[in-house]
PDB file of C-alpha atoms in Angstrom:
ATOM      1  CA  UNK A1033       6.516   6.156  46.501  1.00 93.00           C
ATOM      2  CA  UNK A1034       4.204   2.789  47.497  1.00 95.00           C
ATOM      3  CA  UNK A1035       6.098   0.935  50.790  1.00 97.00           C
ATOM      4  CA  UNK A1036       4.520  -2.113  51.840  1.00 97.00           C
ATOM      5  CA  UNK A1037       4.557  -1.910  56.267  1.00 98.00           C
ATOM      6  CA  UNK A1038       4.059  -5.572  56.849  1.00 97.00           C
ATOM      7  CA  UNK A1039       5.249  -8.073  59.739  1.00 97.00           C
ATOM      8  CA  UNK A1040       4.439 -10.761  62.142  1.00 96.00           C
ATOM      9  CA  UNK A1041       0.974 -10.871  64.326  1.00 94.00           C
ATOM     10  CA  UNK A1042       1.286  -7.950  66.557  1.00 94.00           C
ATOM     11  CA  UNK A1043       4.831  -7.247  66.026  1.00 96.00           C
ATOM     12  CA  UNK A1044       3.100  -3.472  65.667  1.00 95.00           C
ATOM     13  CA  UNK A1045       2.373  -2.616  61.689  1.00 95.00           C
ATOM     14  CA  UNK A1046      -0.322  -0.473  62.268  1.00 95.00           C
ATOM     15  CA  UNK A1047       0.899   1.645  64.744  1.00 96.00           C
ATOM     16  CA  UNK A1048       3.912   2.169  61.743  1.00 97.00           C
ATOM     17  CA  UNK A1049       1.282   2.958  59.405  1.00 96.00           C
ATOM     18  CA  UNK A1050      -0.168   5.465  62.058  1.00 96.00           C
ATOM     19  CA  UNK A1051       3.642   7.224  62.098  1.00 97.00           C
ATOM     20  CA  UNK A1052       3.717   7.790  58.763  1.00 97.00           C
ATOM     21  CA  UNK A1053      -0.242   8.726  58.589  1.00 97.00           C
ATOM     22  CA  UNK A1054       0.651  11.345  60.535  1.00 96.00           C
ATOM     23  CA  UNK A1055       3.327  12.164  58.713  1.00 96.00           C
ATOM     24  CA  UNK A1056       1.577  12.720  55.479  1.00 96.00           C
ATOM     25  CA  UNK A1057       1.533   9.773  54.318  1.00 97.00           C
ATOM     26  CA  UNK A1058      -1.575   7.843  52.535  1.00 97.00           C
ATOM     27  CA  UNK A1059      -2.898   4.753  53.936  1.00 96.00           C
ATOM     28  CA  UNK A1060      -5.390   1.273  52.910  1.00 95.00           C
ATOM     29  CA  UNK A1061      -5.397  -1.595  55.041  1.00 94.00           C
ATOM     30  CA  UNK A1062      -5.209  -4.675  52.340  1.00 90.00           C
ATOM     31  CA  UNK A1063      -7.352  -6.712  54.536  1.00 88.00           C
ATOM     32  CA  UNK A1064      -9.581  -3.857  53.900  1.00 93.00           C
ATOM     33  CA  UNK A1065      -8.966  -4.214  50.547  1.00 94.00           C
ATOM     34  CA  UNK A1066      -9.857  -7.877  50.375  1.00 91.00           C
ATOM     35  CA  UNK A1067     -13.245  -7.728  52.415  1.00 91.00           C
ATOM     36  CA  UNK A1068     -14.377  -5.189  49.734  1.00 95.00           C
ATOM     37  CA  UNK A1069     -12.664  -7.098  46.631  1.00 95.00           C
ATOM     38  CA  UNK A1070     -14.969 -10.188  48.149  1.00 93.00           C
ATOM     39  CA  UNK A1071     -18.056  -7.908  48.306  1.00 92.00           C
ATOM     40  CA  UNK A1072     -17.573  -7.006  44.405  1.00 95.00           C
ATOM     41  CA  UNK A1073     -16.599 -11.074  43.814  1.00 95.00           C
ATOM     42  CA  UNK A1074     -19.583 -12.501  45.751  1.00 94.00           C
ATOM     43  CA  UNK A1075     -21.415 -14.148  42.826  1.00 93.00           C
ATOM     44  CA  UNK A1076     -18.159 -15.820  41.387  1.00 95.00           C
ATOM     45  CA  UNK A1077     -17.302 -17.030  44.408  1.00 95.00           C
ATOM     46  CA  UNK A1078     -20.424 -18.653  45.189  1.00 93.00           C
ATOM     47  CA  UNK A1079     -20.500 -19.832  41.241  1.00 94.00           C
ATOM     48  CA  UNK A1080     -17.138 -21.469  41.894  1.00 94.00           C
ATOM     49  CA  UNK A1081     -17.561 -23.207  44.765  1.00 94.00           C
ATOM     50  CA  UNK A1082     -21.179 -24.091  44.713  1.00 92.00           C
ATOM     51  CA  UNK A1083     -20.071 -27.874  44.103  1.00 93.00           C
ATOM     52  CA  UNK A1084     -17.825 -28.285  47.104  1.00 92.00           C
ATOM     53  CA  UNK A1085     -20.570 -26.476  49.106  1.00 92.00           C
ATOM     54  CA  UNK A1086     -22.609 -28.890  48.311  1.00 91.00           C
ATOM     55  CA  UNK A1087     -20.959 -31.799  48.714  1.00 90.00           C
ATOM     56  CA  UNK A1088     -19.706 -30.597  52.285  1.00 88.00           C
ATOM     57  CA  UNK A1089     -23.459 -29.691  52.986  1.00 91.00           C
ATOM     58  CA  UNK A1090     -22.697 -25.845  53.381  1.00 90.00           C
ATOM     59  CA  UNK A1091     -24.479 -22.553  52.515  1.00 92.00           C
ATOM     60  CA  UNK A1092     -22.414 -20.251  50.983  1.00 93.00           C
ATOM     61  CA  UNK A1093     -24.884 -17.378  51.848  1.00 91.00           C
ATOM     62  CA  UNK A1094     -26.558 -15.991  54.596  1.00 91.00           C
ATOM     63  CA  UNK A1095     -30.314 -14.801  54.758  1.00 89.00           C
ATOM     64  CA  UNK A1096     -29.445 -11.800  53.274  1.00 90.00           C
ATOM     65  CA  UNK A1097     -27.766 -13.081  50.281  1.00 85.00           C
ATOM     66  CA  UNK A1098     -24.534 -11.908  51.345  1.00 88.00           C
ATOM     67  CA  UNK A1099     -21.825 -14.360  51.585  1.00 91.00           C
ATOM     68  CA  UNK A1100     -20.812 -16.426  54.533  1.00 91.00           C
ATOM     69  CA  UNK A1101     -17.153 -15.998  55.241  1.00 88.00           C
ATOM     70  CA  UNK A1102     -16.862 -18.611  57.575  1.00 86.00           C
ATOM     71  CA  UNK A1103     -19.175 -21.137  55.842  1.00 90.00           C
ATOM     72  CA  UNK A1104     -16.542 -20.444  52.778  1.00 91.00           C
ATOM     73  CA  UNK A1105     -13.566 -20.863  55.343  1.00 87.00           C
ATOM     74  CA  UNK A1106     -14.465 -24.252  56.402  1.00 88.00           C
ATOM     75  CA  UNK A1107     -14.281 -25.438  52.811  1.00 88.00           C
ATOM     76  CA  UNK A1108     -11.515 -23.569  51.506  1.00 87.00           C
ATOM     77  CA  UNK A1109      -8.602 -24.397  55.006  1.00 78.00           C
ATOM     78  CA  UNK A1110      -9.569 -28.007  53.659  1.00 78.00           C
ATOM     79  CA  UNK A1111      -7.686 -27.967  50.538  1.00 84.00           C
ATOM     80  CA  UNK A1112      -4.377 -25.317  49.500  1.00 86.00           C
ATOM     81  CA  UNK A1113      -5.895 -25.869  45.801  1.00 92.00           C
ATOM     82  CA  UNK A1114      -8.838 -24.386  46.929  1.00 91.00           C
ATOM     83  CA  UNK A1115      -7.465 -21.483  48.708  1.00 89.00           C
ATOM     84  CA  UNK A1116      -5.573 -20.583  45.676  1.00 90.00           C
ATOM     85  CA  UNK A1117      -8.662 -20.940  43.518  1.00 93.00           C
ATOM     86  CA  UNK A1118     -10.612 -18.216  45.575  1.00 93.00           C
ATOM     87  CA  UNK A1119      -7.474 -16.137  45.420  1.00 91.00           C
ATOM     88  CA  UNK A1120      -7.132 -16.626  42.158  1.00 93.00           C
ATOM     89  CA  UNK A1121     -10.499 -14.338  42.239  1.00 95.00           C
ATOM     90  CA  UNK A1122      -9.847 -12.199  44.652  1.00 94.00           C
ATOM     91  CA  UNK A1123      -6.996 -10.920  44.293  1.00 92.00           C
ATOM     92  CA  UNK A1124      -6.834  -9.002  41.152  1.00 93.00           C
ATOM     93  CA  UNK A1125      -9.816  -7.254  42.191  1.00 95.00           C
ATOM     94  CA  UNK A1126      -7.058  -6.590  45.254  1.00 94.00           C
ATOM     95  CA  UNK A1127      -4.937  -4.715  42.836  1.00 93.00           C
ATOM     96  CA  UNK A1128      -7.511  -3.047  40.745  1.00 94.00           C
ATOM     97  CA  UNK A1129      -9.026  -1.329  44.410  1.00 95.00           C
ATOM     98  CA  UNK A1130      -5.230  -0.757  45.395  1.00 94.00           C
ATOM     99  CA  UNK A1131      -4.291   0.758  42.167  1.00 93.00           C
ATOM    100  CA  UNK A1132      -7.626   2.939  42.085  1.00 95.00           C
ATOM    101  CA  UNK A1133      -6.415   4.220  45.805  1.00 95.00           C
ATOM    102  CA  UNK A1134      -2.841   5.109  44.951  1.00 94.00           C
ATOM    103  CA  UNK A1135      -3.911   7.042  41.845  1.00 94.00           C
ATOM    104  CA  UNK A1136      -6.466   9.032  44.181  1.00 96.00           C
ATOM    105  CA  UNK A1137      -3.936   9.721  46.597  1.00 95.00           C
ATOM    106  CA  UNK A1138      -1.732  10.895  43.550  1.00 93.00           C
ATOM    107  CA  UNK A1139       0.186  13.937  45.915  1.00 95.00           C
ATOM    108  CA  UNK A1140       1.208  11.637  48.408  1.00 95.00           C
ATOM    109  CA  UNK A1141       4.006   8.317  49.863  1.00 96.00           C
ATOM    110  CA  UNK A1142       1.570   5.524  50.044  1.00 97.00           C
ATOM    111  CA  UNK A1143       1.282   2.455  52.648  1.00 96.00           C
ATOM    112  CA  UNK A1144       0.158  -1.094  51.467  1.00 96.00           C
ATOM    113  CA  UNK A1145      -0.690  -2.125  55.386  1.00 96.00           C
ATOM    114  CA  UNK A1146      -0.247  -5.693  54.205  1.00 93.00           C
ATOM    115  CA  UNK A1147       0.501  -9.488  55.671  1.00 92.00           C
ATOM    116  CA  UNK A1148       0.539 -11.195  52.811  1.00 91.00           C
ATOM    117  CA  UNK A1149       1.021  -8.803  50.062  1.00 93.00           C
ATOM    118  CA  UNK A1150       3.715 -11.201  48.292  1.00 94.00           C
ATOM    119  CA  UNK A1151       1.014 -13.444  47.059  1.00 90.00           C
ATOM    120  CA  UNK A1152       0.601 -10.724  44.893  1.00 90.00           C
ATOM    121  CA  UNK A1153       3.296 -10.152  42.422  1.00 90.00           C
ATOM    122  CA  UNK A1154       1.258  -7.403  40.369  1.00 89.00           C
ATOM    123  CA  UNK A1155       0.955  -5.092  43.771  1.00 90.00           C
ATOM    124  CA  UNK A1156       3.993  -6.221  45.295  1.00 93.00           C
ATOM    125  CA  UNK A1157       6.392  -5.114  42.615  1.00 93.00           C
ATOM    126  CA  UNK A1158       4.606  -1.449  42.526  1.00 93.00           C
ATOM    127  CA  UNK A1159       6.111  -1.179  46.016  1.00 95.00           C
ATOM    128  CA  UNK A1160      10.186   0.823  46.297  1.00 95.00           C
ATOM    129  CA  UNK A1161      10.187  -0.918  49.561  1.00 96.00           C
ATOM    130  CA  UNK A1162       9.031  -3.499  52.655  1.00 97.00           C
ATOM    131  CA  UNK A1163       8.657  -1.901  56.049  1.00 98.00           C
ATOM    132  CA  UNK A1164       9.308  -5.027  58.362  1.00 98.00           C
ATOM    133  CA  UNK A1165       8.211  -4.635  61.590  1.00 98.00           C
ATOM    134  CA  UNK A1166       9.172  -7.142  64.295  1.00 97.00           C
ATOM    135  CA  UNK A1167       8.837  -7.244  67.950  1.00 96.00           C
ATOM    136  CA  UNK A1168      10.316 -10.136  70.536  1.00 94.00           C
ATOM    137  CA  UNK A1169       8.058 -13.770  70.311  1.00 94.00           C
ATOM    138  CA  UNK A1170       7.207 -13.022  73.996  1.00 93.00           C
ATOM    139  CA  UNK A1171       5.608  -9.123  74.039  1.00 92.00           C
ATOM    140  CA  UNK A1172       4.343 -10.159  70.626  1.00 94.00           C
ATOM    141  CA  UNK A1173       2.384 -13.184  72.025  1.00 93.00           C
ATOM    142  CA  UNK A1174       1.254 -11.227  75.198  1.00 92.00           C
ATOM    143  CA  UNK A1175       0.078  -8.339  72.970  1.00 92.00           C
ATOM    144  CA  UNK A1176      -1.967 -10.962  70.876  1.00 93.00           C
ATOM    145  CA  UNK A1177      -3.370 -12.161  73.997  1.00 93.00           C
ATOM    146  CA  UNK A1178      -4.686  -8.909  75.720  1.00 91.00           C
ATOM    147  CA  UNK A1179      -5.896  -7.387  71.972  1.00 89.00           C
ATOM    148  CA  UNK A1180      -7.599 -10.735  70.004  1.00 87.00           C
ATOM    149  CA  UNK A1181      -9.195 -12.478  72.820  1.00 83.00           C
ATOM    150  CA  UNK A1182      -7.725 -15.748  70.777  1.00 86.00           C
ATOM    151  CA  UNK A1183      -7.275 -19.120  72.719  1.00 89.00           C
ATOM    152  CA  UNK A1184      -3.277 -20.025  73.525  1.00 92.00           C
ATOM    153  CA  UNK A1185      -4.009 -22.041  71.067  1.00 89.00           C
ATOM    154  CA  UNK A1186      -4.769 -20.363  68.173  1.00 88.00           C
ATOM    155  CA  UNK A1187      -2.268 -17.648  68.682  1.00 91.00           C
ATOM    156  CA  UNK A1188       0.632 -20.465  68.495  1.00 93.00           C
ATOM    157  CA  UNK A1189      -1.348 -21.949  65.302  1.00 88.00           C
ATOM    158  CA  UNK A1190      -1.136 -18.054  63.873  1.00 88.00           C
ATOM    159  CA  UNK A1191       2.432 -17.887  65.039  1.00 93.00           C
ATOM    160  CA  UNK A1192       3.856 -20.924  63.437  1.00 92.00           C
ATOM    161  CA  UNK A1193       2.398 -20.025  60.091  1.00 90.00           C
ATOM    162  CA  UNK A1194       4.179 -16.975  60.084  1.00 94.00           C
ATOM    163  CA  UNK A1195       7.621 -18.235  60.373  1.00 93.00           C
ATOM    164  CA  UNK A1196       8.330 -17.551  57.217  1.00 95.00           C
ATOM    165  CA  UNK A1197       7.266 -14.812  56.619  1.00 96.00           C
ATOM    166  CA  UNK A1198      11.000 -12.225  56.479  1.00 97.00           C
ATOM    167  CA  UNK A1199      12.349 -14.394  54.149  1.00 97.00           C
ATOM    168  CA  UNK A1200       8.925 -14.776  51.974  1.00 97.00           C
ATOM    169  CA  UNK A1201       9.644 -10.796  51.540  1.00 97.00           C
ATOM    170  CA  UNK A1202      12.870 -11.100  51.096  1.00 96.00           C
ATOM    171  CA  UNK A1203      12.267 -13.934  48.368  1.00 96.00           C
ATOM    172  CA  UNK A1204      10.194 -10.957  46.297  1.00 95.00           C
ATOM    173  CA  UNK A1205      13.738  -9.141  45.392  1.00 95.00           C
ATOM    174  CA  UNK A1206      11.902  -5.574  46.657  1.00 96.00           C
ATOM    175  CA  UNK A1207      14.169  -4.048  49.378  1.00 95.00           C
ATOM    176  CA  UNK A1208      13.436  -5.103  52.755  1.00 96.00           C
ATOM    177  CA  UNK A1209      14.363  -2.738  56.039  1.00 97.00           C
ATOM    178  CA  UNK A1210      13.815  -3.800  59.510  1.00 97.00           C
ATOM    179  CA  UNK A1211      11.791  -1.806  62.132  1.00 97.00           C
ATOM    180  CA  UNK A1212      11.841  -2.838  65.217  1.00 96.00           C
ATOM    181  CA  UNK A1213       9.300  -2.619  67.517  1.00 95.00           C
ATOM    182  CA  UNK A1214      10.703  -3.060  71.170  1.00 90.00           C
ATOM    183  CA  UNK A1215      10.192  -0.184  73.403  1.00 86.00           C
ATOM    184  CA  UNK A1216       8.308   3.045  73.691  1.00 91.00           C
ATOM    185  CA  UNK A1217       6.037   4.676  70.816  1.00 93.00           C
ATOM    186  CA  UNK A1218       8.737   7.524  70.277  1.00 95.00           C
ATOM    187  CA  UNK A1219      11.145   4.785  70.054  1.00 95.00           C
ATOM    188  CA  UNK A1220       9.056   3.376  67.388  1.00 96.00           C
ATOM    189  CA  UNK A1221       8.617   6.248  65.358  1.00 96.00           C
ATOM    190  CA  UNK A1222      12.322   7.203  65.508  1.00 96.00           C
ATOM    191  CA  UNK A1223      13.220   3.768  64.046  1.00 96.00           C
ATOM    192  CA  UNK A1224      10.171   4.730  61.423  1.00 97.00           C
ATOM    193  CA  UNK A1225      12.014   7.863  60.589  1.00 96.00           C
ATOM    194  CA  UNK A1226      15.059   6.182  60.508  1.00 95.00           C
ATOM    195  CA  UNK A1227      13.634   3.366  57.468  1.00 96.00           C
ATOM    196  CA  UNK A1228      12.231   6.413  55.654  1.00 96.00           C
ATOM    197  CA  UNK A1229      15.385   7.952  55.292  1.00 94.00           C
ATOM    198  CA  UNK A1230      17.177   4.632  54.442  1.00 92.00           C
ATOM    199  CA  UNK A1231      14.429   4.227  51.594  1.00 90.00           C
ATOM    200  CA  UNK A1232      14.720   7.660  50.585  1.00 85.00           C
ATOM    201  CA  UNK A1233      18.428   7.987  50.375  1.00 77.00           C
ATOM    202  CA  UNK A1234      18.502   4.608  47.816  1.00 68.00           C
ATOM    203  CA  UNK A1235      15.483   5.635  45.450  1.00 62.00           C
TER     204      UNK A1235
END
């Protein structure tokens, strides 16, 4: 069984992937997954935006040849078509690493420790099942504050652009089951516990 854990910013996903990594479960971070899908994309990337790079007087690489994330960022947050070019490259390099992970972890549940895992379809429909874990606007801001280091700011930028996100899962037709993230750890896993045997019980 693949479950995607996903959720607002610091509502608490990976201490839900922790719960069920130490319940036998297998985990990847897809961020993970996406920093090392970049690595093998590195030359396309630079092929297919070595125009706008120019033009915005940018290098795309840093003295080591290795790409510049945040050079690529400042072109990219400038134009949605240009997001969805790079992840038009990225991200089925996403799936190829995720599918190469679940078939080496063959025995085992899997986690997809994901945000934005419904931008991809491929991986997304693989999955019996969205963890959602949420936790109040308040403790989740505070929690953002204390671990990040990000200005007020930012974090409310984050925030807003996450608003969506429950019914963006929802939207995907793959079950989704709430976890809620509001008091202790123990608390947390027994609501874990709880969405594994919901998921269990209907598959």
């Amino acid at each position: 069984m693949i479950v995607c854990v996903t959720g607002p910013m610091a509502a608490g996903k990976n201490a839900v992937s922790s719960i069920l990594t130490d319940a036998g479960w297998a985990s990847v971070d897809a961020d993970e997954l996406a920093h090392e899908a970049i690595v093998h994309k590195t030359a396309e990337i630079i092929a297919a935006f070595s125009q706008e790079a120019e033009k915005a007087g940018v290098r795309l690489t840093k003295a080591d040849g290795s790409l510049d994330r945040r050079a690529l960022g400042s072109i990219l947050f400038t134009d949605t078509s240009l997001l969805a070019r790079q992840e038009s490259i990225i991200y089925p390099e996403v799936n190829r690493l995720s599918d190469a992970f679940v078939a080496s972890h063959a025995e085992k549940n899997v986690i997809l420790n994901a945000t934005v895992l419904y931008k991809i379809p491929d991986l997304m429909m693989k999955c019996s099942a969205v963890f959602y874990v949420t936790a109040p606007y308040l403790i989740r801001l505070i929690r953002a504050k204390k671990r990040d280091g990000m200005t007020w700011r930012q974090l409310f930028r984050r925030f807003r652009s996450q608003r969506k996100l429950y019914r963006l899962y929802t939207e995907t037709g793959i079950p989704v089951i709430t976890i809620r993230n509001t008091g202790s750890f123990s608390e947390l896993r027994n609501e874990t516990e709880a969405a594994v045997k919901q998921i269990t019980k209907n598959t």
